[in-house]
PDB file of C-alpha atoms in Angstrom:
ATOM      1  CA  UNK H   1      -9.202 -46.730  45.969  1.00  0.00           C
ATOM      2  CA  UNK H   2      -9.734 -46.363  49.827  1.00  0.00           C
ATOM      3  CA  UNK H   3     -13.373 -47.970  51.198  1.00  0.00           C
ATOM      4  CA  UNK H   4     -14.871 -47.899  54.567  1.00  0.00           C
ATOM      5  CA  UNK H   5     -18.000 -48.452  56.047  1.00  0.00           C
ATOM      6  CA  UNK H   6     -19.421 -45.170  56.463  1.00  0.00           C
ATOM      7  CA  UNK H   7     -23.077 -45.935  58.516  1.00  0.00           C
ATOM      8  CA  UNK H   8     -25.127 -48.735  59.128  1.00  0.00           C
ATOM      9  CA  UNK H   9     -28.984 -48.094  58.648  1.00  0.00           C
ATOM     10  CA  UNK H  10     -32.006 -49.147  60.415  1.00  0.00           C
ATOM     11  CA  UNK H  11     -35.495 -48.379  58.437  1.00  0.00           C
ATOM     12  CA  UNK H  12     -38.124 -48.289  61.251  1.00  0.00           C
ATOM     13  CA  UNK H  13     -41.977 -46.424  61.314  1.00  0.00           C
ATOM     14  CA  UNK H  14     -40.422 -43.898  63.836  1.00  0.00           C
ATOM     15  CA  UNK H  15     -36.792 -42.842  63.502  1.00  0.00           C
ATOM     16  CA  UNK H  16     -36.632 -40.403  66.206  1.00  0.00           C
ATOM     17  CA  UNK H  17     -38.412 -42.750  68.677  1.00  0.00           C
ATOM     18  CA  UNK H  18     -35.778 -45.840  67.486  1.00  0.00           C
ATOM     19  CA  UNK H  19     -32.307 -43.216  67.616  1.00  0.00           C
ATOM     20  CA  UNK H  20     -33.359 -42.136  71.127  1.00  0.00           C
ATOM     21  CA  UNK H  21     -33.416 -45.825  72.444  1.00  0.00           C
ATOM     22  CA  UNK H  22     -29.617 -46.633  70.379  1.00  0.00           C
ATOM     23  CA  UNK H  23     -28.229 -43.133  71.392  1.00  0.00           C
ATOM     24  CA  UNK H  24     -29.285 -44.149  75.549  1.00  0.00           C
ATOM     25  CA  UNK H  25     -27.733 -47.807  75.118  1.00  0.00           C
ATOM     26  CA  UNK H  26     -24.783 -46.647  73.139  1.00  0.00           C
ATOM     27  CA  UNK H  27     -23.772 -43.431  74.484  1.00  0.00           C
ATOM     28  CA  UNK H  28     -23.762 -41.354  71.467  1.00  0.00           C
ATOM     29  CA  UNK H  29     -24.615 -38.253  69.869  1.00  0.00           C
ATOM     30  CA  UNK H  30     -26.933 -37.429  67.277  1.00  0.00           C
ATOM     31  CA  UNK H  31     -25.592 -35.262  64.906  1.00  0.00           C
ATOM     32  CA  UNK H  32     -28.616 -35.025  62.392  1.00  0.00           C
ATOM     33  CA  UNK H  33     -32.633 -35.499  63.008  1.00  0.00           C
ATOM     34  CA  UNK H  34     -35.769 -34.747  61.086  1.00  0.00           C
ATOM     35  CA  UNK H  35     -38.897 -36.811  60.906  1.00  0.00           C
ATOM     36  CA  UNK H  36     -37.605 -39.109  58.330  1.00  0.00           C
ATOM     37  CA  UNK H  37     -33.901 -40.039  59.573  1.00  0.00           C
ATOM     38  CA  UNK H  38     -32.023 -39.848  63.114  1.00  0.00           C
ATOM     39  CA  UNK H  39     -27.876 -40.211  63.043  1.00  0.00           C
ATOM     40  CA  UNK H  40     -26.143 -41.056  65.400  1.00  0.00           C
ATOM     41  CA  UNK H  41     -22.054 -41.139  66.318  1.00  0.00           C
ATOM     42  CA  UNK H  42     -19.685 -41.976  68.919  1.00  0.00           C
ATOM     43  CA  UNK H  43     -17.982 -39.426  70.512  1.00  0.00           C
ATOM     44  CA  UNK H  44     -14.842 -40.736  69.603  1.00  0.00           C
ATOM     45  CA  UNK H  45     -15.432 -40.910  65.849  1.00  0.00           C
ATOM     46  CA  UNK H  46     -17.345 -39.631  63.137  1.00  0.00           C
ATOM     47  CA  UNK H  47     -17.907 -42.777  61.411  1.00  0.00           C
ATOM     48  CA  UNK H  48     -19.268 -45.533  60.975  1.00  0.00           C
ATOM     49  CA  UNK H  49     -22.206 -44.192  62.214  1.00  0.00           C
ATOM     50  CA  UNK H  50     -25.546 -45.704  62.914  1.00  0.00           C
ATOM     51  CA  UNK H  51     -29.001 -44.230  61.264  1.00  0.00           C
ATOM     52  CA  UNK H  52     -32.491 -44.604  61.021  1.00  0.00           C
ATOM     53  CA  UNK H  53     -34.541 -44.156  57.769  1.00  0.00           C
ATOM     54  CA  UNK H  54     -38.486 -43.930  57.856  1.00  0.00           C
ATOM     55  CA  UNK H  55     -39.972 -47.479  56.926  1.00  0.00           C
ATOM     56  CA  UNK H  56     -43.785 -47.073  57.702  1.00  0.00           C
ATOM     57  CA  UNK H  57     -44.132 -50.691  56.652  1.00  0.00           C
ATOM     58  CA  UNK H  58     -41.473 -52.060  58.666  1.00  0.00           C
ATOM     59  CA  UNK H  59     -41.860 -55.948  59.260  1.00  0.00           C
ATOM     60  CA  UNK H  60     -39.787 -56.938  62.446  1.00  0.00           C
ATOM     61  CA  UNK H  61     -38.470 -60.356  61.499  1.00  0.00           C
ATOM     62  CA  UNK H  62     -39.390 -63.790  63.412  1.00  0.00           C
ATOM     63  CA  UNK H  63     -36.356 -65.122  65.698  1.00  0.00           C
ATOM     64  CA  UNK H  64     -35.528 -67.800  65.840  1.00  0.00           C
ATOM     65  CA  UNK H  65     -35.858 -67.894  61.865  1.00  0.00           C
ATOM     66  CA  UNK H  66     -38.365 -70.230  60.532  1.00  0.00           C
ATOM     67  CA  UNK H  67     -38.736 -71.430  56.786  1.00  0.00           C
ATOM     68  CA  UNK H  68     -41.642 -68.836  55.244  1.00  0.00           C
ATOM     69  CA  UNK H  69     -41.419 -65.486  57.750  1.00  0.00           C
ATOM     70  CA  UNK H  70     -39.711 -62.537  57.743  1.00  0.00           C
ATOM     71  CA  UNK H  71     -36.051 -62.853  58.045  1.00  0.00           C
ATOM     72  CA  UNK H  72     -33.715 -60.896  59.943  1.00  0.00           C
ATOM     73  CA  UNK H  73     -31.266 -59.524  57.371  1.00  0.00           C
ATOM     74  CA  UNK H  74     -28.555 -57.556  59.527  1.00  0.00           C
ATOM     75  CA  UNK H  75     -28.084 -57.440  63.286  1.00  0.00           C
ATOM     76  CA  UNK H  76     -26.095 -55.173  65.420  1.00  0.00           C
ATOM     77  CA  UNK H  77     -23.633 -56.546  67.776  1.00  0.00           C
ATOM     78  CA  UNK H  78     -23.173 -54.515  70.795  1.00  0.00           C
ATOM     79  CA  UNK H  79     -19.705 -55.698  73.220  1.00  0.00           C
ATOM     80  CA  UNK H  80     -20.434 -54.750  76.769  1.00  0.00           C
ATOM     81  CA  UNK H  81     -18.463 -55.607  80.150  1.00  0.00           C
ATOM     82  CA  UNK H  82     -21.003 -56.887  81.905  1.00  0.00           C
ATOM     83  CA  UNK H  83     -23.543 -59.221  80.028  1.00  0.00           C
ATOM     84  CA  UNK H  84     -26.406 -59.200  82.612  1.00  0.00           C
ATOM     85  CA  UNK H  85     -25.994 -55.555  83.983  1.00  0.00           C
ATOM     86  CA  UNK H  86     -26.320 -54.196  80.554  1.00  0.00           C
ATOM     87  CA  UNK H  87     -28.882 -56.737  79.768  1.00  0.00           C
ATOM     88  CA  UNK H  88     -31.116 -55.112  82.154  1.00  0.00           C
ATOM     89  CA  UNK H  89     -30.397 -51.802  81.472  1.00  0.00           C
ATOM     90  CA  UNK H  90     -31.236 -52.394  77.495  1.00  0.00           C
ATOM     91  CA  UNK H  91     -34.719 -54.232  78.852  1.00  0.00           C
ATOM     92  CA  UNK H  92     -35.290 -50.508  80.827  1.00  0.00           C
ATOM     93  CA  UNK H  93     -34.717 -48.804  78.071  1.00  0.00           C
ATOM     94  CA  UNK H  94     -37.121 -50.455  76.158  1.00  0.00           C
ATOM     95  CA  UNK H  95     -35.907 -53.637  74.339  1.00  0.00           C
ATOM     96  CA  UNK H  96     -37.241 -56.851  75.028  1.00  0.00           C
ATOM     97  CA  UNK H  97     -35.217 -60.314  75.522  1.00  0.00           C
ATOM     98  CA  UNK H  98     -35.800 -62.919  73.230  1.00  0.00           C
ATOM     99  CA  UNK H  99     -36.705 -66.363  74.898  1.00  0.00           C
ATOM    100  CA  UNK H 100     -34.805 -68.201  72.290  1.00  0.00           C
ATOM    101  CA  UNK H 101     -30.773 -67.477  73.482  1.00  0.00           C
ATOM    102  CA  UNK H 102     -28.292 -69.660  71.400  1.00  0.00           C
ATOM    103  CA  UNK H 103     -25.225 -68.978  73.193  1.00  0.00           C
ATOM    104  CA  UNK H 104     -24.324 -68.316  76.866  1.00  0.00           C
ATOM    105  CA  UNK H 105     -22.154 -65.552  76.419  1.00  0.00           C
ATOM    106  CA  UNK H 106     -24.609 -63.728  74.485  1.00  0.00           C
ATOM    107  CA  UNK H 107     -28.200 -62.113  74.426  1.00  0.00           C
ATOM    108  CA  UNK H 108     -30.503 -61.756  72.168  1.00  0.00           C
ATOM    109  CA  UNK H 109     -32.711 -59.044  72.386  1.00  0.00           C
ATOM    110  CA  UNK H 110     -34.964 -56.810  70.013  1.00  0.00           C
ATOM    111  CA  UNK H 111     -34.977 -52.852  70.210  1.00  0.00           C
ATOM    112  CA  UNK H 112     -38.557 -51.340  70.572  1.00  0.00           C
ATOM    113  CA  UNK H 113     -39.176 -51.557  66.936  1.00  0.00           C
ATOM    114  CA  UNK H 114     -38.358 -54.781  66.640  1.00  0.00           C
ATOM    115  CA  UNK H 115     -35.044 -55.720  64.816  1.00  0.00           C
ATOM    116  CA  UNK H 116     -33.098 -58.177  66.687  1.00  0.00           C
ATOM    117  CA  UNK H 117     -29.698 -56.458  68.226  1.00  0.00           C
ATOM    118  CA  UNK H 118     -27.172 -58.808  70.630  1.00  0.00           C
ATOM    119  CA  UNK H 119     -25.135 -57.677  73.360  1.00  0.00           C
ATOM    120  CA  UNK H 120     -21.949 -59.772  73.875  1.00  0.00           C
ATOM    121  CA  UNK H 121     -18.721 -60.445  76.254  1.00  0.00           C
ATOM    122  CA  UNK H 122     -15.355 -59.794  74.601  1.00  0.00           C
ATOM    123  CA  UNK H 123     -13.730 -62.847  73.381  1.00  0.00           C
ATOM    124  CA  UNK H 124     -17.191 -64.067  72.428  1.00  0.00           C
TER     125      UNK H 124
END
């Protein structure tokens, strides 16, 4: 039997809002869209793939985690050449940097809808 991860999904009150902000800071396409659920690609590849459900009730989790609150249950790691250049891009395309940063060659930041994504130098 052959396995591989074929997407990794996102469930957030807007899906079409949430792909348009991954699809700018990625580069990819979207390949399928509705109301409901967004998904995305690289160029390069068909899969994995990255896709957003509809969650009206979405709960962003608290960061840093704290006994009691929501907690973040997946993140997406994003490489990227050049930690502050793309850290400021990410912030003008709408995601937010968390105050709480627990390594230097990493950020933490949260996507519009608030799950918790982190942008990081290779090697790190």
């Amino acid at each position: 039997m052959t396995t591989s991860l074929g997407a990794f999904v996102l469930g957030t009150p807007d899906p079409p809002a949430l792909a348009d902000f991954y699809r700018a800071l990625l580069g990819w396409e979207e390949i399928e869209r509705d109301a409901e659920w967004v998904r995305l690609r690289s160029l390069e590849q068909e899969r994995p793939s990255l896709s957003f459900q509809l969650e009206a009730d979405h709960t962003a989790p608290v960061w840093p985690p704290r006994p009691g609150t929501q907690q973040m249950q997946a993140h997406l790691d994003v490489q990227v050449d050049d930690l502050d250049v793309e850290t400021g891009r990410a912030c003008a395309l709408g995601a937010t940097l968390e105050e709480h940063q627990p390594q230097d060659d990493v950020r933490v930041l949260r996507d519009p809808h608030g799950h918790l994504f982190c942008l990081f130098l290779p090697g790190a």
